[in-house]
């Protein structure tokens, strides 16, 4: 900072009016408790940045707006409060879109603020104009166009509250330059969600009672815990309920972390790459209590064969999820923790499910997640994931890209705490891992952050290393490098007779050298003997480090349920597909 | 390729015999019937502001809801507009439409109307070769000529959607040049409110 740089002071606290629309935006953020924001500068958003200059909000300058949105998303996933991202108009805003869509699919609270050309230029195809609200409307809870400088701060507050409350998700406020630059504007009030949105809390008592009786009468009950359990802060209630009543718990992918995977009742993740035992349990249960899940097709497989003998109790805070994909015999619209308490109170007795629990335990023995790791062959990714898990604390946050490495991470890391598994579930966005690790580390500086990435995914947002270096974020990226977009290669082998079109790239960079070029620490790992030491060295490094881990390029992900297939028919090897 | 896991192969496992239909409802395969498509009239009270129509129509497009018509206009309350939406969906489909609509921020209330007063307005432009014939058909359907000649007559009429369908067909013999229809507008019958702030949770 140069001597002549103006001092960062604020005298806005007591004022009735604020100097500019932009200062009203920043005041609204401060009043809402925002501590960090991720963004990239540019013409139309400059007034907002100028107001941020005076603020205590920690702004993390990103290298690409997609990364800003992913970082905000992960920040939201870790803290439960909306992550904030900023971008300029036009290309800045369109670069955000992938990250916003990702947050929308995973119900992550994100507030995006975009600059826009001056109101009178809108519609003229002005320089760097894009119809940001139009483009983002389908992928947000709501996309606001700020038209009045006196209410722009309230609009930002409303968008913040909307992102946070009810079923969480992204919102956006588009800020025309003239609105941001307008002078002497009204001070915003406290952040309040829109009056048209009621947020359900308790579910209908009669429906709860019917559901509770169905559950009590079940012989093969199972809980399916989705991401809503974590977002609804209901993990304690869920654990209590499952343990008190002896009900096995299956999770969706976003639900990983909702139930301690070391518990006897944990069946872990079901679905396309879920465990065999979870898929057996979900296929054979007779009452399925789904909490905070949208029964996505990667979980259900073909709906015709999904839990075909189960009565479904569906707890969700979003009424539009009820019977959207799978019919709910007992729809319970409400807050996950409240409804779990209601169910507990209404349950006449615990289900008599000892035989079923035994069956579930047998499935765990019958379908273990055991892999071969011969010393004389290339490294197995599963081994590396397990070694990392062993080396780190339980509260370590794991982020990933999308592909095989993501599945090995979720399968072979043992998750015991909520908000430690941060991934791109619904949209499946390659490139999510590193910016998410940045967002997670900013959100939780005291927790260790490990990103498992694929070589393909890492290349999509690798520029984020410059951000991690500048912010001196102590995070570790482990690239499970198979010199291919491996998940595509796996599908080509299984479903396209091995025609590997555009999926193998052995000419990828040396990621250790690349990391060093950015100013991060780089390591290369290709031998079982070095796994522990390399992990230790990378973790010890004070700052971002990258391990280029050369894994067996032939390794496939199993179990696998073919797309649209029956969960109970999960393949354990290619011949089963 | 490698990566196989131990365990019984798919054909060695027990498999339940139950099935679900496309709506995810458990079924008796013998008795499975395709769910019936219904025509339902929905009324929504919405903010009267730019972008709301785009938001609602975008929702219908991206979720592949089948709509037959959508009309919108101001109400007696400043700042609020009423949309009447005629959908053709299965029972679960209609429920989805309502729930998705309620999630939109500018939507205050949504209601399905059963015993509603439904009307649509149509302008029908026909040839004027047989003015007496046109007048007679117009009268039969309660319409009137609002503009006459040269060469064409424009008839205005209101009625239910099926009445208008019938009228347009009746006018065919005079040579229908163009038709403009508003789509159905509807209000709940009697003293009931159509869609009101308090209806949001129905
Ligand atoms: C942005 C984006 N583009 C394309 C895809 C399609 N896709 C899904 S998985 C995958 C392979 C990812 O390769 P890599 O990151 O190297 O991970 P691996 O599967 O090898 O572990 C691809 C291309 C995607 N999910 N996201």
PDB file of C-alpha atoms in Angstrom, chain A residues 137-138 142 162 194-198 283-284 303-312 318-320 322 324 326-327 329 366-368 370 380 489 493 500 554-556 558-559 568-570 572-573 576, chain B residues 1-26 47 50-52 54-55 62-63 92 96 99-100 102-108 197 200-201:
ATOM      1  CA  UNK A 137     -33.562 -16.459 -14.441  1.00  0.00           C
ATOM      2  CA  UNK A 138     -33.776 -20.220 -15.106  1.00  0.00           C
ATOM      3  CA  UNK A 142     -34.742 -15.053  -8.397  1.00  0.00           C
ATOM      4  CA  UNK A 162     -33.865 -15.273  -0.315  1.00  0.00           C
ATOM      5  CA  UNK A 194     -39.739 -11.393  -0.296  1.00  0.00           C
ATOM      6  CA  UNK A 195     -43.200 -11.320   1.250  1.00  0.00           C
ATOM      7  CA  UNK A 196     -44.558 -13.818  -1.284  1.00  0.00           C
ATOM      8  CA  UNK A 197     -42.391 -16.647   0.059  1.00  0.00           C
ATOM      9  CA  UNK A 198     -43.633 -18.525   3.106  1.00  0.00           C
ATOM     10  CA  UNK A 283     -33.871 -51.657  -3.501  1.00  0.00           C
ATOM     11  CA  UNK A 284     -35.258 -53.930  -0.811  1.00  0.00           C
ATOM     12  CA  UNK A 303     -37.706 -44.824 -11.599  1.00  0.00           C
ATOM     13  CA  UNK A 304     -39.594 -48.033 -12.502  1.00  0.00           C
ATOM     14  CA  UNK A 305     -37.200 -50.112 -10.421  1.00  0.00           C
ATOM     15  CA  UNK A 306     -36.450 -47.566  -7.707  1.00  0.00           C
ATOM     16  CA  UNK A 307     -37.275 -48.862  -4.212  1.00  0.00           C
ATOM     17  CA  UNK A 308     -40.099 -50.705  -5.919  1.00  0.00           C
ATOM     18  CA  UNK A 309     -41.619 -52.105  -2.761  1.00  0.00           C
ATOM     19  CA  UNK A 310     -41.259 -49.077  -0.553  1.00  0.00           C
ATOM     20  CA  UNK A 311     -43.836 -46.672   0.684  1.00  0.00           C
ATOM     21  CA  UNK A 312     -42.128 -43.305   0.468  1.00  0.00           C
ATOM     22  CA  UNK A 318     -39.712 -27.286  -0.975  1.00  0.00           C
ATOM     23  CA  UNK A 319     -43.262 -28.424  -1.745  1.00  0.00           C
ATOM     24  CA  UNK A 320     -42.450 -28.636  -5.444  1.00  0.00           C
ATOM     25  CA  UNK A 322     -42.949 -33.656  -3.453  1.00  0.00           C
ATOM     26  CA  UNK A 324     -41.785 -34.595  -8.706  1.00  0.00           C
ATOM     27  CA  UNK A 326     -40.850 -40.331  -7.123  1.00  0.00           C
ATOM     28  CA  UNK A 327     -44.359 -40.409  -5.741  1.00  0.00           C
ATOM     29  CA  UNK A 329     -47.067 -41.719  -0.191  1.00  0.00           C
ATOM     30  CA  UNK A 366     -21.007 -59.382   0.644  1.00  0.00           C
ATOM     31  CA  UNK A 367     -20.226 -56.216  -1.312  1.00  0.00           C
ATOM     32  CA  UNK A 368     -17.146 -54.704   0.346  1.00  0.00           C
ATOM     33  CA  UNK A 370     -12.221 -53.792  -1.537  1.00  0.00           C
ATOM     34  CA  UNK A 380      -4.436 -47.034  -7.391  1.00  0.00           C
ATOM     35  CA  UNK A 489     -12.938 -43.222 -21.261  1.00  0.00           C
ATOM     36  CA  UNK A 493     -14.922 -48.833 -22.983  1.00  0.00           C
ATOM     37  CA  UNK A 500     -11.724 -43.632 -27.209  1.00  0.00           C
ATOM     38  CA  UNK A 554      -6.884 -48.310 -16.629  1.00  0.00           C
ATOM     39  CA  UNK A 555      -8.728 -47.997 -13.358  1.00  0.00           C
ATOM     40  CA  UNK A 556     -12.545 -47.881 -13.585  1.00  0.00           C
ATOM     41  CA  UNK A 558     -17.286 -49.528  -9.487  1.00  0.00           C
ATOM     42  CA  UNK A 559     -19.933 -50.254  -8.390  1.00  0.00           C
ATOM     43  CA  UNK A 568     -30.155 -53.581  -7.553  1.00  0.00           C
ATOM     44  CA  UNK A 569     -28.361 -54.541 -10.781  1.00  0.00           C
ATOM     45  CA  UNK A 570     -25.238 -52.499  -9.962  1.00  0.00           C
ATOM     46  CA  UNK A 572     -19.060 -54.765  -9.963  1.00  0.00           C
ATOM     47  CA  UNK A 573     -17.046 -55.050 -13.162  1.00  0.00           C
ATOM     48  CA  UNK A 576     -21.854 -56.938 -15.525  1.00  0.00           C
TER      49      UNK A 576
ATOM     50  CA  UNK B   1      -9.994 -52.427 -17.601  1.00  0.00           C
ATOM     51  CA  UNK B   2      -9.405 -52.853 -13.906  1.00  0.00           C
ATOM     52  CA  UNK B   3     -11.222 -51.751 -10.834  1.00  0.00           C
ATOM     53  CA  UNK B   4     -13.579 -54.679 -10.314  1.00  0.00           C
ATOM     54  CA  UNK B   5     -15.004 -55.321  -6.881  1.00  0.00           C
ATOM     55  CA  UNK B   6     -15.916 -58.580  -5.153  1.00  0.00           C
ATOM     56  CA  UNK B   7     -19.479 -59.732  -4.611  1.00  0.00           C
ATOM     57  CA  UNK B   8     -22.320 -61.676  -6.214  1.00  0.00           C
ATOM     58  CA  UNK B   9     -23.054 -60.776  -9.850  1.00  0.00           C
ATOM     59  CA  UNK B  10     -26.340 -59.030 -10.677  1.00  0.00           C
ATOM     60  CA  UNK B  11     -28.106 -62.246 -11.683  1.00  0.00           C
ATOM     61  CA  UNK B  12     -27.114 -63.937  -8.435  1.00  0.00           C
ATOM     62  CA  UNK B  13     -28.912 -61.365  -6.294  1.00  0.00           C
ATOM     63  CA  UNK B  14     -32.507 -61.308  -5.131  1.00  0.00           C
ATOM     64  CA  UNK B  15     -34.661 -58.790  -6.989  1.00  0.00           C
ATOM     65  CA  UNK B  16     -37.985 -57.406  -5.870  1.00  0.00           C
ATOM     66  CA  UNK B  17     -40.791 -57.825  -8.365  1.00  0.00           C
ATOM     67  CA  UNK B  18     -42.543 -54.487  -7.752  1.00  0.00           C
ATOM     68  CA  UNK B  19     -42.461 -51.646 -10.256  1.00  0.00           C
ATOM     69  CA  UNK B  20     -43.260 -47.947 -10.469  1.00  0.00           C
ATOM     70  CA  UNK B  21     -44.794 -46.072 -13.367  1.00  0.00           C
ATOM     71  CA  UNK B  22     -43.354 -42.965 -15.047  1.00  0.00           C
ATOM     72  CA  UNK B  23     -44.788 -40.769 -12.291  1.00  0.00           C
ATOM     73  CA  UNK B  24     -42.878 -42.822  -9.737  1.00  0.00           C
ATOM     74  CA  UNK B  25     -46.082 -44.359  -8.344  1.00  0.00           C
ATOM     75  CA  UNK B  26     -45.934 -48.005  -7.307  1.00  0.00           C
ATOM     76  CA  UNK B  47     -46.792  -8.564  -9.360  1.00  0.00           C
ATOM     77  CA  UNK B  50     -41.732  -6.169 -16.240  1.00  0.00           C
ATOM     78  CA  UNK B  51     -40.256  -9.631 -16.518  1.00  0.00           C
ATOM     79  CA  UNK B  52     -43.062 -11.511 -14.756  1.00  0.00           C
ATOM     80  CA  UNK B  54     -41.092 -13.984 -19.094  1.00  0.00           C
ATOM     81  CA  UNK B  55     -40.527 -15.655 -15.736  1.00  0.00           C
ATOM     82  CA  UNK B  62     -38.153 -25.335 -19.333  1.00  0.00           C
ATOM     83  CA  UNK B  63     -40.260 -27.747 -17.328  1.00  0.00           C
ATOM     84  CA  UNK B  92     -49.537 -34.914 -10.745  1.00  0.00           C
ATOM     85  CA  UNK B  96     -46.322 -29.628 -10.129  1.00  0.00           C
ATOM     86  CA  UNK B  99     -46.136 -25.733  -6.785  1.00  0.00           C
ATOM     87  CA  UNK B 100     -43.544 -24.463  -9.223  1.00  0.00           C
ATOM     88  CA  UNK B 102     -45.803 -20.620  -6.121  1.00  0.00           C
ATOM     89  CA  UNK B 103     -42.031 -20.662  -5.850  1.00  0.00           C
ATOM     90  CA  UNK B 104     -41.633 -17.687  -8.170  1.00  0.00           C
ATOM     91  CA  UNK B 105     -40.991 -14.522  -6.193  1.00  0.00           C
ATOM     92  CA  UNK B 106     -43.482 -12.305  -8.097  1.00  0.00           C
ATOM     93  CA  UNK B 107     -46.294 -14.841  -7.646  1.00  0.00           C
ATOM     94  CA  UNK B 108     -48.565 -14.071  -4.677  1.00  0.00           C
ATOM     95  CA  UNK B 197     -53.167 -13.583  -0.878  1.00  0.00           C
ATOM     96  CA  UNK B 200     -51.161 -19.423  -1.332  1.00  0.00           C
ATOM     97  CA  UNK B 201     -51.112 -22.714   0.483  1.00  0.00           C
TER      98      UNK B 201
END
